[in-house]
GROMACS .gro file of C-alpha atoms in nm:
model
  249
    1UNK     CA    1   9.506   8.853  13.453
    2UNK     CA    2   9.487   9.185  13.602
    3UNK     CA    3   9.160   9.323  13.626
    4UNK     CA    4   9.045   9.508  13.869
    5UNK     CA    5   9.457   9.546  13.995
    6UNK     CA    6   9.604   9.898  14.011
    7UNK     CA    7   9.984   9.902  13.908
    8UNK     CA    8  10.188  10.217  13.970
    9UNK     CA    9  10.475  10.233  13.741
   10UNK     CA   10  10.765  10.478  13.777
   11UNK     CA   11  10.952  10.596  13.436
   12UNK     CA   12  10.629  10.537  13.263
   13UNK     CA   13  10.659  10.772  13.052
   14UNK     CA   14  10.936  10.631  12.801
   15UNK     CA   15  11.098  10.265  12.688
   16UNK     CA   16  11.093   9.968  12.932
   17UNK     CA   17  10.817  10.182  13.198
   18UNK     CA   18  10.568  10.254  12.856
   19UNK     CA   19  10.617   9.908  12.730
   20UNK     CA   20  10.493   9.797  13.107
   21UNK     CA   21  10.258  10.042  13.154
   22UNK     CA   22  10.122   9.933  12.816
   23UNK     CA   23  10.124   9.576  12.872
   24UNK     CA   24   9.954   9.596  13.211
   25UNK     CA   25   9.688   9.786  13.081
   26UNK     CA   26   9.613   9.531  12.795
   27UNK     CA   27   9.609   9.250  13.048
   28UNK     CA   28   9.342   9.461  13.280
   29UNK     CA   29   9.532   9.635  13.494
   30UNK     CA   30   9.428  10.046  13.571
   31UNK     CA   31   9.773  10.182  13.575
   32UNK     CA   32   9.970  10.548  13.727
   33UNK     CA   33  10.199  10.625  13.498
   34UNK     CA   34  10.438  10.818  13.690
   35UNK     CA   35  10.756  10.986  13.536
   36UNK     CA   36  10.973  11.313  13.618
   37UNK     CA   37  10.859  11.403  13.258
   38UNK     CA   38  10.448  11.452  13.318
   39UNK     CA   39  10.417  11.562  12.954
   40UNK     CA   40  10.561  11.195  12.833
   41UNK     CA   41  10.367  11.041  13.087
   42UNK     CA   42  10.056  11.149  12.928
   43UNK     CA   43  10.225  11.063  12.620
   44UNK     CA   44  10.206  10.670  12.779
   45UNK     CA   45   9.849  10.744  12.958
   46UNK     CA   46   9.734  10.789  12.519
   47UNK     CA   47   9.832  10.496  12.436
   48UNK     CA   48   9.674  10.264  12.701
   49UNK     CA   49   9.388  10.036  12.655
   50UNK     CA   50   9.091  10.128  12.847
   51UNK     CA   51   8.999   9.982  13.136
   52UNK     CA   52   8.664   9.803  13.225
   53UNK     CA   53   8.420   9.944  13.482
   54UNK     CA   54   8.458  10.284  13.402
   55UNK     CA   55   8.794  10.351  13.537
   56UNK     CA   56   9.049  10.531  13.428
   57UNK     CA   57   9.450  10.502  13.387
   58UNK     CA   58   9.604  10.789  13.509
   59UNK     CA   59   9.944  11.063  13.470
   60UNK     CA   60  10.129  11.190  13.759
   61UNK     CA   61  10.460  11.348  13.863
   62UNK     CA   62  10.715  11.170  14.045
   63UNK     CA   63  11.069  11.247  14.132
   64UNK     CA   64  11.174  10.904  14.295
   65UNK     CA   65  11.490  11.039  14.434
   66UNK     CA   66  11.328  11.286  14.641
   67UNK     CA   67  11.140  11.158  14.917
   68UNK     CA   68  10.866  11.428  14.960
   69UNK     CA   69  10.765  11.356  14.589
   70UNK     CA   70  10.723  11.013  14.614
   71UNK     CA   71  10.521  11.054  14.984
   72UNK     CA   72  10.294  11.297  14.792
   73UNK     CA   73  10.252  11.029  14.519
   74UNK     CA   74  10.116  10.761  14.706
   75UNK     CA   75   9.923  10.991  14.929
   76UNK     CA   76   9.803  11.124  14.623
   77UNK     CA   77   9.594  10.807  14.558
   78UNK     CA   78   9.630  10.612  14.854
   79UNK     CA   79   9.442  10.935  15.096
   80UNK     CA   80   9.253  11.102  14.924
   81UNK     CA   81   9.142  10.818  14.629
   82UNK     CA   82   9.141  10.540  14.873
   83UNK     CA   83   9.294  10.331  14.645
   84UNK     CA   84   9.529  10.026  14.673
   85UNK     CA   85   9.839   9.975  14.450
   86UNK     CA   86   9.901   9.617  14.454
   87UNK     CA   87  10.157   9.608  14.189
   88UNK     CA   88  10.472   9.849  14.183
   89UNK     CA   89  10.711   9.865  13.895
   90UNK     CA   90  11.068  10.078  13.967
   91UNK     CA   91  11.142  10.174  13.579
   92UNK     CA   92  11.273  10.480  13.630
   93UNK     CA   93  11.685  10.517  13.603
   94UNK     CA   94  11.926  10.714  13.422
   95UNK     CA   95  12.239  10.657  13.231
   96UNK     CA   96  12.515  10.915  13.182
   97UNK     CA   97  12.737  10.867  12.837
   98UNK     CA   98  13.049  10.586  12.962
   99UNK     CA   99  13.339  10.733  13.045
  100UNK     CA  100  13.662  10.602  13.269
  101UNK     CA  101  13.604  10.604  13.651
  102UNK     CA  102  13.898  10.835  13.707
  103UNK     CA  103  13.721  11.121  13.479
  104UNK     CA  104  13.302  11.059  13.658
  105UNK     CA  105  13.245  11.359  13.865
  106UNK     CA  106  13.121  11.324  14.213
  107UNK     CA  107  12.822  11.495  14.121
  108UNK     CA  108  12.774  11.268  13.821
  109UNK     CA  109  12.818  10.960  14.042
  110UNK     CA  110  12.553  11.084  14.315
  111UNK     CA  111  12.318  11.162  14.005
  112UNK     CA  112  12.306  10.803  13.937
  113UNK     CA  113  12.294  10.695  14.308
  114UNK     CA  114  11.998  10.917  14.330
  115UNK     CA  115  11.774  10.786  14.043
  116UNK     CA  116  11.891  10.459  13.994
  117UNK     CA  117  11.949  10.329  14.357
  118UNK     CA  118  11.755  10.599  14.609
  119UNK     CA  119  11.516  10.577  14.389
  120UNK     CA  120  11.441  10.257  14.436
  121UNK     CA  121  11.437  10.244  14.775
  122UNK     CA  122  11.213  10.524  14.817
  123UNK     CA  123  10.917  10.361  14.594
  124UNK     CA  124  10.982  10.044  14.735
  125UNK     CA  125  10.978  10.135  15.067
  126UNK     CA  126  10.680  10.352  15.015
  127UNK     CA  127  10.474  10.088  14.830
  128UNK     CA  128  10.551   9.809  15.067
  129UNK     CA  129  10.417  10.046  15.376
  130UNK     CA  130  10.143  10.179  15.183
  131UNK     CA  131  10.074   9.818  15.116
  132UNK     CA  132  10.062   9.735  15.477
  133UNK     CA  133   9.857  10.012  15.574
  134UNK     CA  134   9.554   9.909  15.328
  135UNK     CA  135   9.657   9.507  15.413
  136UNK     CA  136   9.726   9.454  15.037
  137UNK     CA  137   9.675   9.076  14.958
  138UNK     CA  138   9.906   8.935  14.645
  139UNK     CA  139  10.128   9.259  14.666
  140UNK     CA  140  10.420   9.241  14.407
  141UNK     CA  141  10.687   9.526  14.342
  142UNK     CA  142  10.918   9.473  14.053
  143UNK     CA  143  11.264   9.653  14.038
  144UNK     CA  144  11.500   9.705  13.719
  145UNK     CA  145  11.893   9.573  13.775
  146UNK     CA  146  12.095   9.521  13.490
  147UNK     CA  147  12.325   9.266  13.299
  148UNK     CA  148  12.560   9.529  13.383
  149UNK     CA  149  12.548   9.449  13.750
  150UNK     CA  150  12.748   9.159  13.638
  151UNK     CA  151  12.939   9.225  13.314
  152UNK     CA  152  13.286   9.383  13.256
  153UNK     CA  153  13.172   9.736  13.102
  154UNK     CA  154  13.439  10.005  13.026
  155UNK     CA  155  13.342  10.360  13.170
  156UNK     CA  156  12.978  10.222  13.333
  157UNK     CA  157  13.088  10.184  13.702
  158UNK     CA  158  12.868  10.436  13.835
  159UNK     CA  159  12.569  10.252  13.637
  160UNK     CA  160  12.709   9.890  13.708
  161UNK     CA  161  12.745   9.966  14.077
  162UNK     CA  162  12.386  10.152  14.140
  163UNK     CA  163  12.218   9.793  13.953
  164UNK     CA  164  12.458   9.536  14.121
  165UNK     CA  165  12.339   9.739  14.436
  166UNK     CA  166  11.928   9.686  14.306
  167UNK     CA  167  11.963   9.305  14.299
  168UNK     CA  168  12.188   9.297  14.659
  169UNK     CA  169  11.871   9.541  14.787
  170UNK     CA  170  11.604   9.347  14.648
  171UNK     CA  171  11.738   8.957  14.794
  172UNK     CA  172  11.764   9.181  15.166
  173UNK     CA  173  11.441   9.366  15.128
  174UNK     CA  174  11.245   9.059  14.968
  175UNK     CA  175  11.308   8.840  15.266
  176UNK     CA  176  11.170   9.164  15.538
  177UNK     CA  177  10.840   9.142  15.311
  178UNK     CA  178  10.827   8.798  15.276
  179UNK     CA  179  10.601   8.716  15.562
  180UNK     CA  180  10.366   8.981  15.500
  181UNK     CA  181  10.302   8.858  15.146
  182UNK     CA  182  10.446   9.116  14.982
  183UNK     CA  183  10.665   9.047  14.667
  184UNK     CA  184  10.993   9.196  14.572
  185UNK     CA  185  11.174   9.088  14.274
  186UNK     CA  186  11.396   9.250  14.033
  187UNK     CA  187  11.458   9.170  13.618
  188UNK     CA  188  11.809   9.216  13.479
  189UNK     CA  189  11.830   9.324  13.115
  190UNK     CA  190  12.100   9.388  12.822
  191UNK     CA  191  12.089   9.636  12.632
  192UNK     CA  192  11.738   9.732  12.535
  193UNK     CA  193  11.625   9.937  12.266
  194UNK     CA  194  11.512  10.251  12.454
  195UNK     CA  195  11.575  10.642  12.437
  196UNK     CA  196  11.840  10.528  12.717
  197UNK     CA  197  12.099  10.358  12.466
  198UNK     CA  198  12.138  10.696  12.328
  199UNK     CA  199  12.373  10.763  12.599
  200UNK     CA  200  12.615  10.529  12.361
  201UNK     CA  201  12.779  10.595  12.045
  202UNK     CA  202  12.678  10.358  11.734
  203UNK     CA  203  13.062  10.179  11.840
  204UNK     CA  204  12.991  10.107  12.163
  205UNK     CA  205  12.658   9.967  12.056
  206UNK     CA  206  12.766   9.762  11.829
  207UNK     CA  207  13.019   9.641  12.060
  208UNK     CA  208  12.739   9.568  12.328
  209UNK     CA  209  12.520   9.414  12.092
  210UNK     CA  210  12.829   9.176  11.989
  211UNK     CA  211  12.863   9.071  12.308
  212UNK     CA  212  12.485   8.878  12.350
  213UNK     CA  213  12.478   8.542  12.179
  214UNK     CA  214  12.127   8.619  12.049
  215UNK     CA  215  12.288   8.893  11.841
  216UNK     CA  216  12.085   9.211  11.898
  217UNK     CA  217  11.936   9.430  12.181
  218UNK     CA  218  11.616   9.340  12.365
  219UNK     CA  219  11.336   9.497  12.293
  220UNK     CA  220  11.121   9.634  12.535
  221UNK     CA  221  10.783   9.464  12.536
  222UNK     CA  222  11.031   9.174  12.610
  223UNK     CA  223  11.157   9.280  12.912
  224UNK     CA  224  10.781   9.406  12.996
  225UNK     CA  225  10.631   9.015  12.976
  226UNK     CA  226  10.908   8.915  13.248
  227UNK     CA  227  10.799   9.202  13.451
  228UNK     CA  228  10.426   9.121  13.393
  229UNK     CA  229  10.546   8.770  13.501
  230UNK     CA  230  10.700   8.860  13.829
  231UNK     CA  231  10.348   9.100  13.876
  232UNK     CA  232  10.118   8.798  13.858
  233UNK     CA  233   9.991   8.484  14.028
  234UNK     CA  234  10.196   8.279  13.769
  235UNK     CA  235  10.521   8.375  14.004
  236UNK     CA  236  10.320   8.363  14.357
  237UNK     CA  237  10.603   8.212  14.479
  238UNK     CA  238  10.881   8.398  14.370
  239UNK     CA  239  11.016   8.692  14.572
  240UNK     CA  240  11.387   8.826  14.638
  241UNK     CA  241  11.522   8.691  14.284
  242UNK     CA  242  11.671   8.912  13.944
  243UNK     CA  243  11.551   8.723  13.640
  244UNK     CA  244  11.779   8.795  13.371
  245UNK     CA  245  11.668   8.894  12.999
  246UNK     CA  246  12.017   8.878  12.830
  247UNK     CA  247  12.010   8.700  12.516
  248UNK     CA  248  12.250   8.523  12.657
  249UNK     CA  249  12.474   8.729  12.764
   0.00000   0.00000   0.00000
């Protein structure tokens, strides 16, 4: 579905961004794993099925919520590769242990504005101009929300607001790309069974978990096959939606 595609994934080096990265790969895609974390983004580039022609998947750095790092990125294989990444996934985000408003520090709340929500913009800005410049055809960038962006959650408003903010960002930014041919879209998941959920204690999980009528948390390789979806020509006309993967919720 994929071949000969190059798909830059951000977070790639842990939960929902490996299960992507690895899922891409499988369906011929050559794939950046990019990740703050370069050592578990090689930990991701080990596990990815080869590509066919002789290239190769590759590790980088990339701090998404500064912009320098993410300008070096696509330079990085844009200049001096000449490449073309027609498929963007936004995986990377953070999540601070839940706590009341009234206690989040200012500097925890602009943590999670950084990562979560400049962080966004930054790739997707960056991959939508980078996709201009090399007149990418079929061009599809995939952000991560949240069914948090919608649910009553005690002590996530920090989180809740930074992924209610990725779907309002994606609908606006969607319809500027639309008549260039470039996709945005965004998927929306529960709680997923990633390093991530260790920000909860096994109460709150349970709680969470008792809260999706399908009775358990997603698993990522789940939430991967909608983002594949949303990357491919299966959902060519598609662009400025969040597709939930709930349960239910």
């Amino acid at each position: 579905m994929f071949r000969g595609r190059l798909a830059l994934v951000t977070g790639g080096g842990s939960g929902i961004g490996r299960a992507v990265c690895c899922l891409l790969a499988q369906r011929g895609a050559r794939v950046l794993v990019a990740d703050l974390n370069l050592e578990a983004a090689n930990a991701t580039l080990a596990l990815l099925q080869e590509p066919s022609g002789g290239a190769e998947h590759r590790a980088l750095h990339m701090d998404v919520g500064c912009p320098q790092s993410v300008k070096n990125a696509f330079e990085n294989f844009e200049g001096a590769r000449g490449e073309q990444a027609s498929i963007v996934v936004n995986c990377a985000g953070i999540l601070l242990p839940p706590k009341p408003f009234m206690d989040l520090g200012v500097d925890e709340f602009d943590l999670m504005l950084r990562v979560n929500l400049r962080g966004t913009f930054l790739v997707t800005q960056a991959a939508v101009l980078s996709m201009l410049r090399q007149k990418v055809t079929g061009g599809s960038i995939v952000n991560i929300s949240s069914a948090a962006a919608r649910a009553t959650r005690p002590g996530l408003a920090a989180y809740s607001a930074t992924k209610a903010a990725i779907a309002c960002f994606v609908r606006s930014a969607a319809a500027d790309a639309a008549s260039s041919g470039i996709r945005i879209n965004a998927v929306a998941p529960c709680m997923t069974d990633t390093p991530m959920v260790k920000a909860f204690n096994e109460a709150q999980r349970s709680k969470f978990v008792a809260g999706i009528p399908m009775g358990r948390a997603a698993m990522p390789d789940e939430v991967a096959a909608v983002v594949a979806f949303l990357c491919g020509p299966d959902s060519a006309f598609v662009t400025g939606t969040t597709v939930d993967v709930n349960g239910g919720a």
